[in-house]
Short mmCIF file of C-alpha atoms in Angstrom, two decimals:
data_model
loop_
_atom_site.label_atom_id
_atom_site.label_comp_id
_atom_site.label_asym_id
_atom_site.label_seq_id
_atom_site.Cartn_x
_atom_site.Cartn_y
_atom_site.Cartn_z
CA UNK A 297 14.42 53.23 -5.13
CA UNK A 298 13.25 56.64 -5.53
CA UNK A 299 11.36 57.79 -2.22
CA UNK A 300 8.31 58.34 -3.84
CA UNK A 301 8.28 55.06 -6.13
CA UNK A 302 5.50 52.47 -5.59
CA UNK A 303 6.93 49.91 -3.27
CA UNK A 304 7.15 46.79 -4.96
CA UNK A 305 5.26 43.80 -2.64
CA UNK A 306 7.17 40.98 -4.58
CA UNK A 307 10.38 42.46 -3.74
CA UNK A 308 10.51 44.74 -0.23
CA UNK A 309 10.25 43.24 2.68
CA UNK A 310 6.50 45.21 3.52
CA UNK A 311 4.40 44.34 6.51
CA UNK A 312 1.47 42.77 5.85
CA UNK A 313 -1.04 45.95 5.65
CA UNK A 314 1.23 47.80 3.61
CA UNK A 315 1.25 44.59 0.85
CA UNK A 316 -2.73 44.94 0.82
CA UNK A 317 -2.83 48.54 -0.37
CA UNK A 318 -0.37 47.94 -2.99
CA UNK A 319 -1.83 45.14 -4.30
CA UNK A 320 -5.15 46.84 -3.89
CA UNK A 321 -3.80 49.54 -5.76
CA UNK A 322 -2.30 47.59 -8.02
CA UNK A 323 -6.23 46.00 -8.82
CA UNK A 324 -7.62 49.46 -9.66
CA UNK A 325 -10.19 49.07 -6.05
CA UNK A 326 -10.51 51.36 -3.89
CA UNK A 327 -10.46 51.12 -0.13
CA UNK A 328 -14.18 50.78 -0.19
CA UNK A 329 -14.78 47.92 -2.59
CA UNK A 330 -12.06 45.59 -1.14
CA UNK A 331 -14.01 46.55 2.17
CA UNK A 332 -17.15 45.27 0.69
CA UNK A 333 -15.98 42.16 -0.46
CA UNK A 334 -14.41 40.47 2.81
CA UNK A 335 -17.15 41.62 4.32
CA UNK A 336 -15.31 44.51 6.94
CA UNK A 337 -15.85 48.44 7.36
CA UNK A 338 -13.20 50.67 5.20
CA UNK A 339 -12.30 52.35 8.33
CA UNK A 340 -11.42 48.27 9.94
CA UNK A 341 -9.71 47.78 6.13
CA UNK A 342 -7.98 51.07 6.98
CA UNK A 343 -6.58 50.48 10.29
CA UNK A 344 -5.01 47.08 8.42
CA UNK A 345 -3.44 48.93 5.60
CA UNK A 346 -2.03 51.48 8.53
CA UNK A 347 -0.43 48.61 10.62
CA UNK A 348 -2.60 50.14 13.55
CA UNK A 349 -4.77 46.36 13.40
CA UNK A 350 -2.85 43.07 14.08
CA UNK A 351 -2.29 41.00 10.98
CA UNK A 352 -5.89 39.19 10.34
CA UNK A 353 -6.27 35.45 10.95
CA UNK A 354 -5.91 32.71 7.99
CA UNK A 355 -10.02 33.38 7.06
CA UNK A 356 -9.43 36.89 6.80
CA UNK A 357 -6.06 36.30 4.70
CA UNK A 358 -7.82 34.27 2.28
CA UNK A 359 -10.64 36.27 1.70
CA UNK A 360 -7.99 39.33 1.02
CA UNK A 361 -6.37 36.69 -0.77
CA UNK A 362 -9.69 36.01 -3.04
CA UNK A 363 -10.64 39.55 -3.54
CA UNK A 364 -7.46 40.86 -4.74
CA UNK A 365 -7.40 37.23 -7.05
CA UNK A 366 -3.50 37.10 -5.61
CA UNK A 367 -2.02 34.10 -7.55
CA UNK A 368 0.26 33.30 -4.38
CA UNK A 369 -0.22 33.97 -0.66
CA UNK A 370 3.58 34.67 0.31
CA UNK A 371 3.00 37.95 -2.46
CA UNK A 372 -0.13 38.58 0.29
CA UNK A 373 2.30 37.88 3.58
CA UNK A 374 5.59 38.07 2.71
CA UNK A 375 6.39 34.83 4.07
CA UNK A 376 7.99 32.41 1.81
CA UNK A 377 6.83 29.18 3.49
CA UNK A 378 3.52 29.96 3.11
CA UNK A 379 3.63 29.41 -0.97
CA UNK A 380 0.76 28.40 -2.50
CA UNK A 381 -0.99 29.53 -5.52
CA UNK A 382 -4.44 30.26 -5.37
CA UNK A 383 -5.85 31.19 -8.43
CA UNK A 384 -3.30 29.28 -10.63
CA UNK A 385 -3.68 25.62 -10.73
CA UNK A 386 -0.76 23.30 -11.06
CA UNK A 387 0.87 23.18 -14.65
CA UNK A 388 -0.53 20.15 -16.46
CA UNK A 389 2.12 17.71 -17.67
CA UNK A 390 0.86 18.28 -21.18
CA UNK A 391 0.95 22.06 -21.01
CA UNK A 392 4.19 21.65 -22.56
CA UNK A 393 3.41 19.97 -25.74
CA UNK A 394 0.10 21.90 -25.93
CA UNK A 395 1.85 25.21 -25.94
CA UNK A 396 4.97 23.86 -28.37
CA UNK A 397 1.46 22.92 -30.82
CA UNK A 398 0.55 26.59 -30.36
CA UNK A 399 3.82 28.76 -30.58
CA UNK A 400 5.04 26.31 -33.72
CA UNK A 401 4.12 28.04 -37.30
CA UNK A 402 4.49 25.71 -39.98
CA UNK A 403 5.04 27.92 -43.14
CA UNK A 404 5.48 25.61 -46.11
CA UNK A 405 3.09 22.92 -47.62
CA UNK A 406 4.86 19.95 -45.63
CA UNK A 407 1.91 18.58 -43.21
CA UNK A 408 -0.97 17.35 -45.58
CA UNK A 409 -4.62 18.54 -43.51
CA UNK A 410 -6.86 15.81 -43.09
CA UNK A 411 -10.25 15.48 -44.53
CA UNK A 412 -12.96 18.34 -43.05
CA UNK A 413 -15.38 15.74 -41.90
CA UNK A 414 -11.96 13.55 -40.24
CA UNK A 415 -11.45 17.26 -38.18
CA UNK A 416 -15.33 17.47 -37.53
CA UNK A 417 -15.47 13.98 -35.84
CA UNK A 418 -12.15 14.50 -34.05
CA UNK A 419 -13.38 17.82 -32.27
CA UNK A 420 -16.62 16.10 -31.29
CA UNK A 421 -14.90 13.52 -29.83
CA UNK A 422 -12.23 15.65 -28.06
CA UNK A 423 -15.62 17.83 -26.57
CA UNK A 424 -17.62 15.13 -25.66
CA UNK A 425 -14.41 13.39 -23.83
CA UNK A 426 -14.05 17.07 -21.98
CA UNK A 427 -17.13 16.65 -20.96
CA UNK A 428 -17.21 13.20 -20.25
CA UNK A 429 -14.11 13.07 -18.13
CA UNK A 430 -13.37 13.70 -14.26
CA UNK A 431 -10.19 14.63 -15.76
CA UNK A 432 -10.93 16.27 -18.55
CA UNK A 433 -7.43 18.12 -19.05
CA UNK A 434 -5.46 14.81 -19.14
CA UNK A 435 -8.20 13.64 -21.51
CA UNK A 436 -8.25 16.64 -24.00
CA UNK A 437 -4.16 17.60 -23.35
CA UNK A 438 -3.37 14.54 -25.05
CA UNK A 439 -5.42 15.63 -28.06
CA UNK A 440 -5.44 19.23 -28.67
CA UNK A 441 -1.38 18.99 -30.17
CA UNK A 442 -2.57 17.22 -33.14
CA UNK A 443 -5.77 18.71 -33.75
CA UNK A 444 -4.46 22.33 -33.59
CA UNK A 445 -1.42 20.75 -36.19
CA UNK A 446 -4.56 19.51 -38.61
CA UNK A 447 -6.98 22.57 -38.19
CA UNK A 448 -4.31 25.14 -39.38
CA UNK A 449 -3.36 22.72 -42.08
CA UNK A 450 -6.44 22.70 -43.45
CA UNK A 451 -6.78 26.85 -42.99
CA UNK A 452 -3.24 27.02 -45.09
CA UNK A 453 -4.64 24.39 -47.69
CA UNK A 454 -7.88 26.22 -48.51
CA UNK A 455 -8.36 26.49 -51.66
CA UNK A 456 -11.46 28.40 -52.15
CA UNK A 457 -13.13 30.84 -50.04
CA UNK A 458 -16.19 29.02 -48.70
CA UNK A 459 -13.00 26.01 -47.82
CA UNK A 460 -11.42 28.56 -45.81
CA UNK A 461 -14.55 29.98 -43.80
CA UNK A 462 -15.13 26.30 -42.89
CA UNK A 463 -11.24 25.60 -42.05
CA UNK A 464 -11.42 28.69 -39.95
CA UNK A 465 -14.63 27.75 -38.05
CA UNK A 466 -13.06 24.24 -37.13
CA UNK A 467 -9.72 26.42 -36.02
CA UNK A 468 -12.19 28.23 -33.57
CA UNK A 469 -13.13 25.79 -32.43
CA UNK A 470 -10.12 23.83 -31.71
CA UNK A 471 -8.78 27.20 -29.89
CA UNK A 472 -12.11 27.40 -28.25
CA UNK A 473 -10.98 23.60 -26.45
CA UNK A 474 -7.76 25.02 -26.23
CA UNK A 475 -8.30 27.57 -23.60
CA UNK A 476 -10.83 25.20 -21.43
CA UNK A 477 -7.56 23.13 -21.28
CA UNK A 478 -4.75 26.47 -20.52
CA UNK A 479 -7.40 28.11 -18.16
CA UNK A 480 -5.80 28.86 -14.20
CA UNK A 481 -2.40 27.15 -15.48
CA UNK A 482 0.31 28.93 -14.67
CA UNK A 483 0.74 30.82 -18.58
CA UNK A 484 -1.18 32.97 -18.89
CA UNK A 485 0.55 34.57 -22.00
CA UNK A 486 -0.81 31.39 -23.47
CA UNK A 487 -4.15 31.67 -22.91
CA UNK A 488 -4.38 35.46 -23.92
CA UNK A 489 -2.64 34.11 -27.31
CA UNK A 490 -5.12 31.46 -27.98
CA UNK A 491 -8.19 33.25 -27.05
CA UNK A 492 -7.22 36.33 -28.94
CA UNK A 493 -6.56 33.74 -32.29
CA UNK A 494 -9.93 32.13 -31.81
CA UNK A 495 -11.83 35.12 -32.22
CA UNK A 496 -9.72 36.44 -35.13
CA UNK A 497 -10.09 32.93 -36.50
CA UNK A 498 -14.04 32.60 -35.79
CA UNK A 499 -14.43 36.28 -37.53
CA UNK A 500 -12.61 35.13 -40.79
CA UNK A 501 -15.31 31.88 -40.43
CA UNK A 502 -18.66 34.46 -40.32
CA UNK A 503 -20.17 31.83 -38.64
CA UNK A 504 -22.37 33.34 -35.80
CA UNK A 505 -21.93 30.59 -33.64
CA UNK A 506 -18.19 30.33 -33.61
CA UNK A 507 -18.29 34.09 -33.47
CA UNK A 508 -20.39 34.20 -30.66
CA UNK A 509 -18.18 31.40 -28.67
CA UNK A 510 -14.96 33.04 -29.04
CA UNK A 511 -16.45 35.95 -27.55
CA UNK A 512 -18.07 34.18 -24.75
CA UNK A 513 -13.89 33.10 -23.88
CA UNK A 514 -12.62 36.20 -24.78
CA UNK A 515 -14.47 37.87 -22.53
CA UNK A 516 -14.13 35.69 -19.70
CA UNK A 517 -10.04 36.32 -20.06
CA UNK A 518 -10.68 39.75 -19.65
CA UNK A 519 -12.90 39.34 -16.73
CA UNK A 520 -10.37 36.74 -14.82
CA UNK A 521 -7.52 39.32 -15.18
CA UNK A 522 -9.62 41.63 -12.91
CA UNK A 523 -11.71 44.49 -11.86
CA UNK A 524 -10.12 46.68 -14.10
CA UNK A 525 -11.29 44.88 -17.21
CA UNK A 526 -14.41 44.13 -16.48
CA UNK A 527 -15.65 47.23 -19.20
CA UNK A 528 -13.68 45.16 -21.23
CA UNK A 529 -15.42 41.71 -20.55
CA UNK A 530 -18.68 43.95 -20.64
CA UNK A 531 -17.76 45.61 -24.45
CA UNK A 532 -17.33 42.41 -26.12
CA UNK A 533 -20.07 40.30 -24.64
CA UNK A 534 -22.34 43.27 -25.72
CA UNK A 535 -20.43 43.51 -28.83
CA UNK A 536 -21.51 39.92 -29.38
CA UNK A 537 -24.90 39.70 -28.14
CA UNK A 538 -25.88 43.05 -30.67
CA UNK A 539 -24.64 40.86 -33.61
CA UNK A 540 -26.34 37.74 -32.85
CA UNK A 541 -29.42 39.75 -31.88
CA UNK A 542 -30.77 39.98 -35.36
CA UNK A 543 -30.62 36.32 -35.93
CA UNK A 544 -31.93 34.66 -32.81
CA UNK A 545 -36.14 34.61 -34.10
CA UNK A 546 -34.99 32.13 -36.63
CA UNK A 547 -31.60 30.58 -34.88
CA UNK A 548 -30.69 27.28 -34.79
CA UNK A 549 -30.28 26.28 -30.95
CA UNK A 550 -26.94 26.41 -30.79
CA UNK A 551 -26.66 29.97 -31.56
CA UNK A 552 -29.30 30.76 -29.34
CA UNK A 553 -27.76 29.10 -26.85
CA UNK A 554 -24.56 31.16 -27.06
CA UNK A 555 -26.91 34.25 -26.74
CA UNK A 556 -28.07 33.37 -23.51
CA UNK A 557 -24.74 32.18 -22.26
CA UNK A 558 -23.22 35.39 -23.21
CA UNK A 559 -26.62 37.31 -21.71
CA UNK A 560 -25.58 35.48 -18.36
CA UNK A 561 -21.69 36.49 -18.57
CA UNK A 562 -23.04 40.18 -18.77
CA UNK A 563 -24.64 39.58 -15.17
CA UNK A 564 -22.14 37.53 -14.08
CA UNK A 565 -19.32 40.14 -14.82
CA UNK A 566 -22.43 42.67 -13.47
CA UNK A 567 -22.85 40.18 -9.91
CA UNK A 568 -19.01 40.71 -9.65
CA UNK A 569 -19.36 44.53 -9.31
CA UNK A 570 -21.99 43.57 -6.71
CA UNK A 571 -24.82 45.57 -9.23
CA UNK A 572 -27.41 42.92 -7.86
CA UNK A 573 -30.33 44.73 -10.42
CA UNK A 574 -27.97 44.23 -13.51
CA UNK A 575 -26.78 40.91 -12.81
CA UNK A 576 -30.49 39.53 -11.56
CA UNK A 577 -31.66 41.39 -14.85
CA UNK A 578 -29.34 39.87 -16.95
CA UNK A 579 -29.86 36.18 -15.61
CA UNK A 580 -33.85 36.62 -16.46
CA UNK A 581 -33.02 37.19 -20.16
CA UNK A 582 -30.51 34.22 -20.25
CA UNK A 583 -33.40 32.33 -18.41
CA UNK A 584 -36.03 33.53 -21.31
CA UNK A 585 -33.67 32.28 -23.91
CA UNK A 586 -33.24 28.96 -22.29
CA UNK A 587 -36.80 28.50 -22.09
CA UNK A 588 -36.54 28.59 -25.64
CA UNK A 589 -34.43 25.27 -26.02
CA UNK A 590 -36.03 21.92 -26.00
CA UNK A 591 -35.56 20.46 -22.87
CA UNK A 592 -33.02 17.82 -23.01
CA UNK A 593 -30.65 20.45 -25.31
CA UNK A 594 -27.68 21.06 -23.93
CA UNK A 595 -24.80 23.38 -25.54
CA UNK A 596 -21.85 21.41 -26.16
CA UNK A 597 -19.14 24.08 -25.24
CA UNK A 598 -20.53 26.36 -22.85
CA UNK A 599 -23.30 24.41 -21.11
CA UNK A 600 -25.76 26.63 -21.55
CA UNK A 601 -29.26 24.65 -21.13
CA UNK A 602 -32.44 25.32 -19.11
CA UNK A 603 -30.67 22.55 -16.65
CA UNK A 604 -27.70 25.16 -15.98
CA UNK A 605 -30.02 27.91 -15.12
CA UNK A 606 -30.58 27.02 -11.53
CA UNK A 607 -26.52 26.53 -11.04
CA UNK A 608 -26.06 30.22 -12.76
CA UNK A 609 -28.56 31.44 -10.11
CA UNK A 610 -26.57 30.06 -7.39
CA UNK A 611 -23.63 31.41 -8.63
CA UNK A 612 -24.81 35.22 -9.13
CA UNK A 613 -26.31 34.81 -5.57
CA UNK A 614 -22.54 34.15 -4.29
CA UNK A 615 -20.69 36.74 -6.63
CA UNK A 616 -23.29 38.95 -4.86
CA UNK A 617 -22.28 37.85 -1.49
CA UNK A 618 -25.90 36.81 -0.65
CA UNK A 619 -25.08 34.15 1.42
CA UNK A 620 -28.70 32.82 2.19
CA UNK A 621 -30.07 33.70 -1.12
CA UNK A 622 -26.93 31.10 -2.83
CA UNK A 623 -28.42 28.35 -0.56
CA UNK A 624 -32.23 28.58 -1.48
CA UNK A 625 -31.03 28.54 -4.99
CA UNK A 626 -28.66 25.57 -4.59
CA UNK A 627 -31.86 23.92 -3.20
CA UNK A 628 -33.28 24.49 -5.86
CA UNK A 629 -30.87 23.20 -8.12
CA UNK A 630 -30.84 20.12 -9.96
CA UNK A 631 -27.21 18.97 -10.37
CA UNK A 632 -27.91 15.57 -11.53
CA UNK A 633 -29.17 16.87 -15.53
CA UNK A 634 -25.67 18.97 -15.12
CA UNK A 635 -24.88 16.21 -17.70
CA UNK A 636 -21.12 17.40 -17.96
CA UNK A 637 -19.07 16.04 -15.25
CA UNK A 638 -16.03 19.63 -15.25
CA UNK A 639 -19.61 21.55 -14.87
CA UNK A 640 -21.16 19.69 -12.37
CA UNK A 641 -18.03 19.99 -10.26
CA UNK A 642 -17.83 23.87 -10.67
CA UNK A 643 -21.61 24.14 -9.57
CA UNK A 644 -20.73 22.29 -6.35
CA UNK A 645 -17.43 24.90 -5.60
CA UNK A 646 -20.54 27.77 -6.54
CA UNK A 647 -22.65 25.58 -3.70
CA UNK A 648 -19.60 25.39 -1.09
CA UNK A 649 -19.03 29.12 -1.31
CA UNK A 650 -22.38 30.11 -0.91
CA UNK A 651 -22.74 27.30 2.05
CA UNK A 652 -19.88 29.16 3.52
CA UNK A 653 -20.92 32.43 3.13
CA UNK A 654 -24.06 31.33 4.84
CA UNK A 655 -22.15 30.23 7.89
CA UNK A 656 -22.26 26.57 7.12
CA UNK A 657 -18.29 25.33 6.76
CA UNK A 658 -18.48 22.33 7.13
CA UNK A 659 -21.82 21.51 4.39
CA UNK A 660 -19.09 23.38 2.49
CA UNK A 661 -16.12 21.34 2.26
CA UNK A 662 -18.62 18.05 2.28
CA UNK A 663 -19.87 19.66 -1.03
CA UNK A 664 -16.22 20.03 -2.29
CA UNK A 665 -15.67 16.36 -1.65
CA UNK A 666 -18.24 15.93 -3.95
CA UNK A 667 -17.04 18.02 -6.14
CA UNK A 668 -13.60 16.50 -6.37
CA UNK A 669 -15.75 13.59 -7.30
CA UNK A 670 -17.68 14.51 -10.25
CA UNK A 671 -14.38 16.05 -11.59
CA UNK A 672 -11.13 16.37 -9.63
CA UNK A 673 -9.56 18.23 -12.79
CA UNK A 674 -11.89 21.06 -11.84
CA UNK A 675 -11.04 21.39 -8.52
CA UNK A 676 -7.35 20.67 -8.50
CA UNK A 677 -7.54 24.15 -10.64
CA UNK A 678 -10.37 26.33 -9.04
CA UNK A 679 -8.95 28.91 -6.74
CA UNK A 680 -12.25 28.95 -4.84
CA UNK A 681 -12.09 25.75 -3.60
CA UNK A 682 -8.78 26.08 -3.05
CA UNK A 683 -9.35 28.91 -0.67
CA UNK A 684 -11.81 27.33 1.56
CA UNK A 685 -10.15 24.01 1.76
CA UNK A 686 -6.75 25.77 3.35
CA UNK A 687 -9.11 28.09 4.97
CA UNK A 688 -11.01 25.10 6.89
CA UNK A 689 -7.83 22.95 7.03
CA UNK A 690 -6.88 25.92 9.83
CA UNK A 691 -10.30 25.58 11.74
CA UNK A 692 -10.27 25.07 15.74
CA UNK A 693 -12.68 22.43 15.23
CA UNK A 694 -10.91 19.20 14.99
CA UNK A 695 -13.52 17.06 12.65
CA UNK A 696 -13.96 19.63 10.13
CA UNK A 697 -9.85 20.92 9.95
CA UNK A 698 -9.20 16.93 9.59
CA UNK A 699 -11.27 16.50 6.56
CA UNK A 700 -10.54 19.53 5.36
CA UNK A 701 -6.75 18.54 5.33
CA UNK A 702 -7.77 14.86 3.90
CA UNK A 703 -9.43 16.91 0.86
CA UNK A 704 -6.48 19.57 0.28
CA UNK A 705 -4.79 16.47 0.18
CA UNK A 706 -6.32 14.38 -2.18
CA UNK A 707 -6.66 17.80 -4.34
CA UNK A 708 -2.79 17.91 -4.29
CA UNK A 709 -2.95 21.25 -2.27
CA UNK A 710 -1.11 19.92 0.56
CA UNK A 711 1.61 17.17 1.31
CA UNK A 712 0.05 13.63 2.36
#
């Protein structure tokens, strides 16, 4: 290797500072805003990079860990036995056929589509069973291979234009479940392909609200891959919200519901850079637009309700680091109209991190438990709750590091 190359982490044997600047470097931060986020002085962050610091304790690793979103902590240490993916979930046992559904192109006339209304009923099933299901990937894997075979059958079968807009909406759609079933599995080739297809195939549709969804997921890719494409995350939500805009006096609540959820990506994506007057800014718009839906609406994709509001607050409050401001608004809170179970869980991984910002580790990984309750799909994949559980399964206190372990456990993180 050339002496002035970029050492590569995943391949020389670094030290442990020296694997934090690449991979710091690698993340477009600077020295500064990895400082910021685990919560330490750049000079401290400095003198870890330098080797002049002993190697940080497990907290301090997985908050590194978190910042830098490193998919697997021996790329962080350098020690094999200590592999285990953070921000990648386990591969589903139907990611397999899901992806062979995806990657197959059927060119000739050979698989008849079914009837449009058939599709309809089939994808509002497959939704409300996402929903409706503390596993929800087991419960929409087993569908999504046939309805992604029908829904570009009945794109190729169009006959007429206003057939095809229609077709193309339900393909949306059915891409739209698609990558709330390939999200934090280990492909993530797949999910740039599907998300990528589901706004090309909701733009062929013109229909706003299948526009405005595919945005809402494309733009969430973009922000999961990292602080370098948040701009990108930021274009196309802004992109989206400027063409809904002129719609939403008269819109149908489903497309102002995708306004506001896309209003609140903005300051979540904002929240992320830590831009607390952006991302509090943004979250009062989303508010004002949810104030507009009737009570009891609730979006059947994204969520987005007046009920989610208070779980959106708590979750800007922790991007933000605001460790006391996450647990007023988790207080505040009502999780029991969070009517979808995968949602419910997430808000209670938003509650643990802010209870453990806050100092309060072991309300934390009780609130996990409960998570792993509503929906054990969603934490089995968050990287969050992943952190904190083999974060506290490392506490000196013996109570908390046993129930940690019981959880990381039962989550599949660790061997019984």
């Amino acid at each position: 290797m050339p002496v002035d190359a970029t050492p590569d982490p995943y391949a020389d044997p670094l030290k442990f500072g020296q694997r934090v600047q690449v991979l710091r470097e690698r993340r477009g931060m600077t020295r500064a805003q990895l400082a910021d986020f685990i919560a330490v002085s750049p000079h401290t962050l400095k003198k870890i990079e330098n080797g002049q610091q002993q190697a940080p304790g497990i907290d301090m690793v997985m908050r590194i860990a978190e910042a830098l979103r490193v998919r697997d902590l021996a790329d962080l240490t350098g020690l094999p036995e200590m592999h285990v993916d953070l921000f990648v979930g386990p591969g589903h046992p139907r990611l397999a056929a899901v992806k062979a559904a995806i990657d197959s192109f059927s060119l000739g006339a050979s698989i008849e589509p079914p009837p449009v209304a058939h599709l309809e009923a089939r994808l509002h099933a497959a939704w409300k069973a996402r929903h409706g299901a503390k596993n929800h990937r087991e419960a929409i894997g087993k569908l999504l291979p046939t309805l992604i075979r029908d829904a570009e059958a009945l794109v190729r079968h169009a006959d007429t234009g206003n057939e095809r807009r229609a077709a193309q909406s339900l393909l949306a759609q059915t891409y739209s479940l698609s990558q709330f079933f390939i999200a934090y599995q280990p492909d993530s080739s797949l999910l740039w392909r599907v998300a990528e297809r589901g706004m090309v195939a909701a733009q062929d549709s013109g229909d706003p609200h299948a526009i405005g969804v595919a945005a809402w997921l494309l733009a969430q890719a973009h922000r999961d891959s990292g602080a370098r494409h948040f701009d990108a995350a930021d274009a196309i939500n802004l992109e989206a919200v400027r063409f809904l805009d002129p719609l939403l006096p008269d819109a149908s609540d489903d497309v102002l519901a995708i306004a506001g959820a896309l209003e609140f990506e903005l300051g979540y994506t904002a929240a992320r850079r830590r831009d607390t007057g952006t991302a509090w800014r943004h979250w009062d718009k989303a508010n004002t637009m949810a104030d507009r839906l009737p009570a009891d609406y609730y979006h059947p994709i994204t969520s987005f309700s007046q009920a989610i509001m208070g779980a959106h607050a708590v979750t800007v409050a922790v991007e933000l680091h605001q460790g006391g401001e996450s647990v007023r608004q988790a207080a505040r809170a009502d999780t029991t109209v969070i009517k979808s179970k995968p949602r419910r869980a997430r808000h209670r991984i938003e509650e643990a991190r802010g209870y453990q910002l806050d100092g309060q580790p072991d309300v934390a990984i009780a609130t996990l438990q409960k998570a792993y309750e509503a929906a054990p799909d969603t934490i089995r994949y968050n990287g969050y709750a992943r952190r904190i559980i083999l974060e506290e399964a490392e506490s000196k206190q013996a109570q908390r590091r046993r129930r940690a372990s019981e959880l990381a456990v039962e989550v599949g993180i660790l061997a019984a």
